[in-house]
Amino acid sequence: MRRHLSRSLLAVLLLTGLTAAHGQVSGAFTLFESGQVRPLALSPSGRFLFAVNTPDNRLEIFRVESGGLSHRGSVPVGLEPVAVAARTDEEVWVVNHLSDSVSVVRVDSDGRGGAVVRTLLVGDEPRDIVFAGPGRSRAFITAAHRGQNVPFDPQFTTPGVGRADVWVFDAYNLGISLGGTPLTILNLFSDTPRALAVTPDGSRVYAAAFHSGNRSTVLHESAVPNGGAAAGGVPGPDTNFQGAPRPEVSILVRHNGQDWVDVLNRPWTTTVRFNLPDKDVFAISATANPPAQLPGASGFYSGVGTILFNMAVNPVSGKVYVSNTEARNDLRFEGPGVFAGGSLRGHLHESRITVLSPSGVTPRHLNKHINYGTCCAPIPNPENEKSLAQPLGMAVTSNGATLYVAAFGSSKLGVYSTAALEADTFVPSTANQILLSGGGPTGMVLDEARGRLYVLTRFDNAISIVNTATRQEIAHLPMYNPEPPSVVQGRPFLYDARNGSSHGDSSCGSCHIFGDSDSLAWDLGNPDGVVKDNPSPVVPVLPEFGDDPTFGQDTRFHPMKGPLLTQSLRGMANHGSMHWRGDRNGGDTEPTAQPDSGTFNEAAAFKQFNPAFQDLLGRGAQLTPAEMQKFTDFALQIMYPPNPVRNLDNALTARQQAGKDFFINVTSFFNGSCESCHRLDPNGNPEKGLFKGFFGGDGRASFDAEPLFPKVPHLRNMYQKVGMFGAAFGFGSVGADPFMGDQIRGFGFNSDGSIPTLFLFNSGFDFDPIFNQVGIPRTPEGVQAKRDMEEFMLAFDTNLAPIVGQQVTLTAFNPLVAHSRIHLLMARAAAGDCDLVAKGRVAGKQVGYLYVGAGRFRSDRQALPTVSDTVLRTLVVTSGGALTYTCTPPGSGVRIGIDRDMDGYLDGDERAAGSDPANPLSTP
């Protein structure tokens, strides 16, 4: 009876017609700019190469042949896949960064296709995966310590909690729960994790922090004596070249192993209220039951680097190589450096490989040939050509003698003798580099049997084949890329250090890691700069406070602005001028209105960053107007991910709602409610051309109790900044914090990073004047109101609803478990939070569906009718199929679900006719 029902349903689906047009549909592309970690994997037999197609949300399958690679198949996975590992030739696991999931893919024996047969749900933004332990049967996956799929309280307001997790699954027993049942979830005392590496025998796994920091922090200006260096305060100079006194600002300090010292080497140890142990790389016993971090000092390495990208283990010596960059935020000032103390110009980061061994941690600067005392020769130049920037993926030969390094910012591979690297006797030379015709290599795999390297080049979404004997690229295979030309053409300007800097070692992406932040503060003032007027409109104040909305504060842009946190390049569209102060703007001094006029013009504002190519990166000249336009068009498309704290149904908890009510409705001390300044309007106002809304700021400036008159900042990324606890200053009636012990971050939430929590519940910052004004004094009720506000701000709206990216795979084995999740995805699609697609295999056939509402799905076959959710699920279960449901960004459902190349011919029709669904020029 069951078999008969399955055949009947299939016949209905295949034989019933539906009339529709073949017209081209708009396929929205949402740019997240996720950083790839392990983009390629060889099958154990070496027959297949698997590649993540990050922009197309797919796993690509290539057959490895004597003549090269031939594309065999493509399997839809989750959104933004960034890592892949092959457990067998026919079982491949893919890490989906935006979907917070891992796709377990069953690959056909001939490699011509496959399907996701299980979706594991893990913490927020997973990044890497390796197999280790007994028989390589355990999967280790890195993820941030947060997210809607975690079975624990992330303890955002608790000091001393690690923010890095490693999820471990038994590949032979994934459990029957919706998202899989992990053997264990290891919590590591660091910030968000990224890379993994495993020893050849599979007994040990290494896990690395991503933004591991460099033991630097900032002291709030109230903890620093006024009057400049002579009075024990901010290091000089005390004025710019015009003689304009600098504002009183905070001070950057860095731990030298014994004391916290500033740029003048003055100690501030008694002022800093916490430790930064700087645990960077962790050693995990993969064979323990359950797997666990090794005990004591053998369980971690410190001082590895500031931003840790990837790792590789030497199969002979067991030494670990960590690709990283070391930030030089201990230096100050951009510009040509007329100031006697020099400047950061041309020396922001050092690209390194750090060697971990029983004898210790030994960093190796890859560009030791650079003379940082000179700047800035036109490009190309010999020094630039020898440089390698932003090292990412690595591969070591089986004899342990040679290390290959993907230099993302140089579009090259570096080739190193491991012995010379470890001894620091290597000499940077173009003879030991392999130039790639694509750009932005992110990772590679070594095929020693054929004398080849396979390298994924992210700039053009392609795979290069390199002959290891001749050290030449011998082939280049593009993968299908749905990104618009503006993204493809503009991306290199963010990362390309060869073109972006005279020394060839730095780019905008050196600080704005994959379009985001580096979690550090920098003093990028310029004593040789001029004081400029601030043209930004200012939020008005209530009438009882008079006519001056600045409260007498100096609104001008002094060029010596002090340390400020690196801001993300995400979500800049619709939010007006840029930088914390809004000092990058359209320059219109007249009051203007949104959208896109005067100081609200984001394109004009972003173009004001062009001088940084000379003043900061040390390029010989600025970009041309045409180049800067391409960079602008790309950057303004980068989007924030969904908030991982907010409930998937987009509802607020009782505490979050109480916090929102206070935020929106309660009149505070200065300018009305919090929302009066921090504008929250997620939907925008289409009648006024505001389609993207506001998320904590609308481009205006406002009074703040700080030395700098700031632009009102957005609040979309507060959850990323958790981890610093301990304020070195007091305010009002309360003093500084006591010593808070070990913490994972040196920078907090405000512009300079000196405020460690959103409302300093564990510190002395006293907001009581605000709360007293509205009748909420320092009482348990008042403290609860502040905590509710914090709960809401951690769950603040972003451009996309929290359901976007979320998945579930339906099979014959889990219909009851998957039922509620499918209904949740359908409900959120019906509410407009996402487009819902379903991809996989039904009755042995590759299928795609798009949810069209009212409980019905449209097939990727033009002639087929819509099918009800009930019928579709019954068909999957009775035919032994597997169908993965995914909520995609609004507007992308047609492209991701049923018409991959957006040529107007649906994917199923193209497969049936023998044309290519990934080629708009190939049609039935």
Short mmCIF file of C-alpha atoms in Angstrom, two decimals, residues 153-318:
data_model
loop_
_atom_site.label_atom_id
_atom_site.label_comp_id
_atom_site.label_asym_id
_atom_site.label_seq_id
_atom_site.Cartn_x
_atom_site.Cartn_y
_atom_site.Cartn_z
CA ASP A 153 23.08 29.44 27.99
CA PRO A 154 25.95 31.41 26.37
CA GLN A 155 26.22 33.57 29.51
CA PHE A 156 26.77 36.85 27.68
CA THR A 157 26.94 38.86 30.90
CA THR A 158 29.18 36.47 32.83
CA PRO A 159 32.91 37.33 33.06
CA GLY A 160 35.50 34.72 32.23
CA VAL A 161 33.48 32.58 29.82
CA GLY A 162 35.15 31.24 26.67
CA ARG A 163 33.47 32.29 23.44
CA ALA A 164 34.87 29.48 21.26
CA ASP A 165 33.34 26.02 20.92
CA VAL A 166 34.34 22.79 19.22
CA TRP A 167 31.43 20.43 18.52
CA VAL A 168 32.31 16.75 18.28
CA PHE A 169 30.05 14.19 16.55
CA ASP A 170 30.35 10.43 16.16
CA ALA A 171 30.01 9.91 12.41
CA TYR A 172 28.49 6.47 12.99
CA ASN A 173 25.93 7.64 15.53
CA LEU A 174 24.61 11.12 14.87
CA GLY A 175 21.60 10.67 17.15
CA ILE A 176 17.92 10.99 16.43
CA SER A 177 17.42 14.60 17.55
CA LEU A 178 16.61 17.31 15.02
CA GLY A 179 20.12 18.71 14.74
CA GLY A 180 22.11 15.65 15.76
CA THR A 181 23.48 14.73 19.18
CA PRO A 182 27.14 15.69 19.73
CA LEU A 183 29.47 13.53 21.78
CA THR A 184 30.55 16.72 23.48
CA ILE A 185 30.86 20.47 23.00
CA LEU A 186 34.27 21.73 24.10
CA ASN A 187 34.43 25.31 25.33
CA LEU A 188 37.75 27.06 24.75
CA PHE A 189 38.92 30.20 26.54
CA SER A 190 39.22 32.47 23.53
CA ASP A 191 37.11 34.53 21.19
CA THR A 192 35.36 33.07 18.14
CA PRO A 193 37.28 30.04 16.75
CA ARG A 194 38.23 29.34 13.15
CA ALA A 195 40.78 26.77 12.00
CA LEU A 196 41.36 23.13 12.95
CA ALA A 197 44.24 20.75 12.25
CA VAL A 198 44.78 17.08 13.05
CA THR A 199 47.89 14.95 13.54
CA PRO A 200 48.55 12.18 10.98
CA ASP A 201 47.52 9.46 13.42
CA GLY A 202 44.30 11.29 14.25
CA SER A 203 45.01 11.32 17.98
CA ARG A 204 45.24 15.08 18.47
CA VAL A 205 43.27 18.01 17.12
CA TYR A 206 44.41 21.62 17.25
CA ALA A 207 41.82 24.43 17.36
CA ALA A 208 42.71 28.09 16.85
CA ALA A 209 41.01 31.30 17.87
CA PHE A 210 40.25 33.66 14.97
CA HIS A 211 40.51 37.17 16.44
CA SER A 212 42.93 36.00 19.11
CA GLY A 213 44.18 39.52 19.88
CA ASN A 214 47.67 40.67 20.81
CA ARG A 215 47.30 41.45 24.52
CA SER A 216 46.37 45.06 23.90
CA THR A 217 43.61 47.07 25.52
CA VAL A 218 42.58 50.67 26.02
CA LEU A 219 42.28 52.88 29.09
CA HIS A 220 39.27 55.19 29.14
CA GLU A 221 40.22 58.86 29.02
CA SER A 222 38.78 59.43 32.50
CA ALA A 223 41.44 57.03 33.83
CA VAL A 224 44.19 59.03 32.12
CA PRO A 225 45.46 62.32 33.60
CA ASN A 226 44.68 65.41 31.57
CA GLY A 227 47.40 67.69 30.28
CA GLY A 228 49.40 65.51 27.93
CA ALA A 229 52.53 63.46 28.46
CA ALA A 230 54.12 66.06 30.72
CA ALA A 231 51.30 65.52 33.22
CA GLY A 232 51.41 61.75 32.85
CA GLY A 233 48.62 61.71 30.30
CA VAL A 234 48.22 61.08 26.59
CA PRO A 235 51.56 60.77 24.73
CA GLY A 236 52.39 63.80 22.57
CA PRO A 237 52.19 65.73 20.48
CA ASP A 238 49.59 67.78 22.31
CA THR A 239 48.51 69.78 19.24
CA ASN A 240 48.34 69.30 15.52
CA PHE A 241 50.67 71.24 13.23
CA GLN A 242 48.26 74.19 13.34
CA GLY A 243 48.59 74.40 17.13
CA ALA A 244 45.04 73.19 17.77
CA PRO A 245 45.01 71.32 21.13
CA ARG A 246 44.11 67.68 20.78
CA PRO A 247 41.10 66.42 22.75
CA GLU A 248 41.65 64.31 25.85
CA VAL A 249 41.43 60.72 24.62
CA SER A 250 42.03 57.19 25.80
CA ILE A 251 45.41 55.41 25.68
CA LEU A 252 46.28 52.12 24.04
CA VAL A 253 48.39 49.80 26.19
CA ARG A 254 49.91 46.40 25.48
CA HIS A 255 51.18 43.70 27.81
CA ASN A 256 54.91 43.08 27.34
CA GLY A 257 54.97 39.89 29.39
CA GLN A 258 55.35 41.72 32.67
CA ASP A 259 53.56 45.07 32.54
CA TRP A 260 50.91 46.95 30.62
CA VAL A 261 52.80 49.73 28.83
CA ASP A 262 51.91 52.51 26.40
CA VAL A 263 53.80 53.73 23.35
CA LEU A 264 56.25 55.57 25.63
CA ASN A 265 56.87 52.35 27.59
CA ARG A 266 55.24 53.84 30.68
CA PRO A 267 53.62 51.19 32.92
CA TRP A 268 49.86 51.22 33.57
CA THR A 269 49.66 47.79 35.20
CA THR A 270 47.81 48.90 38.32
CA THR A 271 45.14 50.59 36.19
CA VAL A 272 44.12 47.62 33.99
CA ARG A 273 41.47 45.54 35.75
CA PHE A 274 41.90 42.16 34.08
CA ASN A 275 44.35 39.70 32.54
CA LEU A 276 44.57 38.72 28.88
CA PRO A 277 46.18 35.26 28.94
CA ASP A 278 46.07 35.23 25.12
CA LYS A 279 45.27 31.56 24.65
CA ASP A 280 45.48 31.23 20.89
CA VAL A 281 45.75 27.57 19.83
CA PHE A 282 44.35 24.66 21.84
CA ALA A 283 45.39 21.00 21.86
CA ILE A 284 42.58 18.45 22.11
CA SER A 285 42.81 14.72 22.75
CA ALA A 286 40.68 13.25 19.98
CA THR A 287 40.75 9.73 21.42
CA ALA A 288 39.59 10.60 24.94
CA ASN A 289 36.03 9.66 25.87
CA PRO A 290 34.72 12.22 25.40
CA PRO A 291 37.37 14.31 23.59
CA ALA A 292 38.86 16.96 25.85
CA GLN A 293 41.42 19.76 25.91
CA LEU A 294 44.79 18.53 27.15
CA PRO A 295 45.39 19.50 30.78
CA GLY A 296 47.48 22.38 32.02
CA ALA A 297 50.04 24.24 29.93
CA SER A 298 50.10 21.44 27.33
CA GLY A 299 46.54 22.32 26.37
CA PHE A 300 47.18 25.71 24.75
CA TYR A 301 49.72 27.99 23.04
CA SER A 302 49.99 31.76 23.56
CA GLY A 303 51.56 34.55 21.52
CA VAL A 304 50.81 32.90 18.18
CA GLY A 305 49.46 35.95 16.37
CA THR A 306 46.68 38.52 16.28
CA ILE A 307 44.46 37.11 13.53
CA LEU A 308 44.86 33.34 13.09
CA PHE A 309 43.73 32.08 9.70
CA ASN A 310 44.69 28.45 9.28
CA MET A 311 46.86 25.57 10.48
CA ALA A 312 48.76 22.60 9.09
CA VAL A 313 50.65 19.79 10.81
CA ASN A 314 54.02 18.56 9.58
CA PRO A 315 53.39 14.79 9.11
CA VAL A 316 57.00 13.92 10.02
CA SER A 317 57.94 16.26 12.87
CA GLY A 318 54.46 16.91 14.22
#
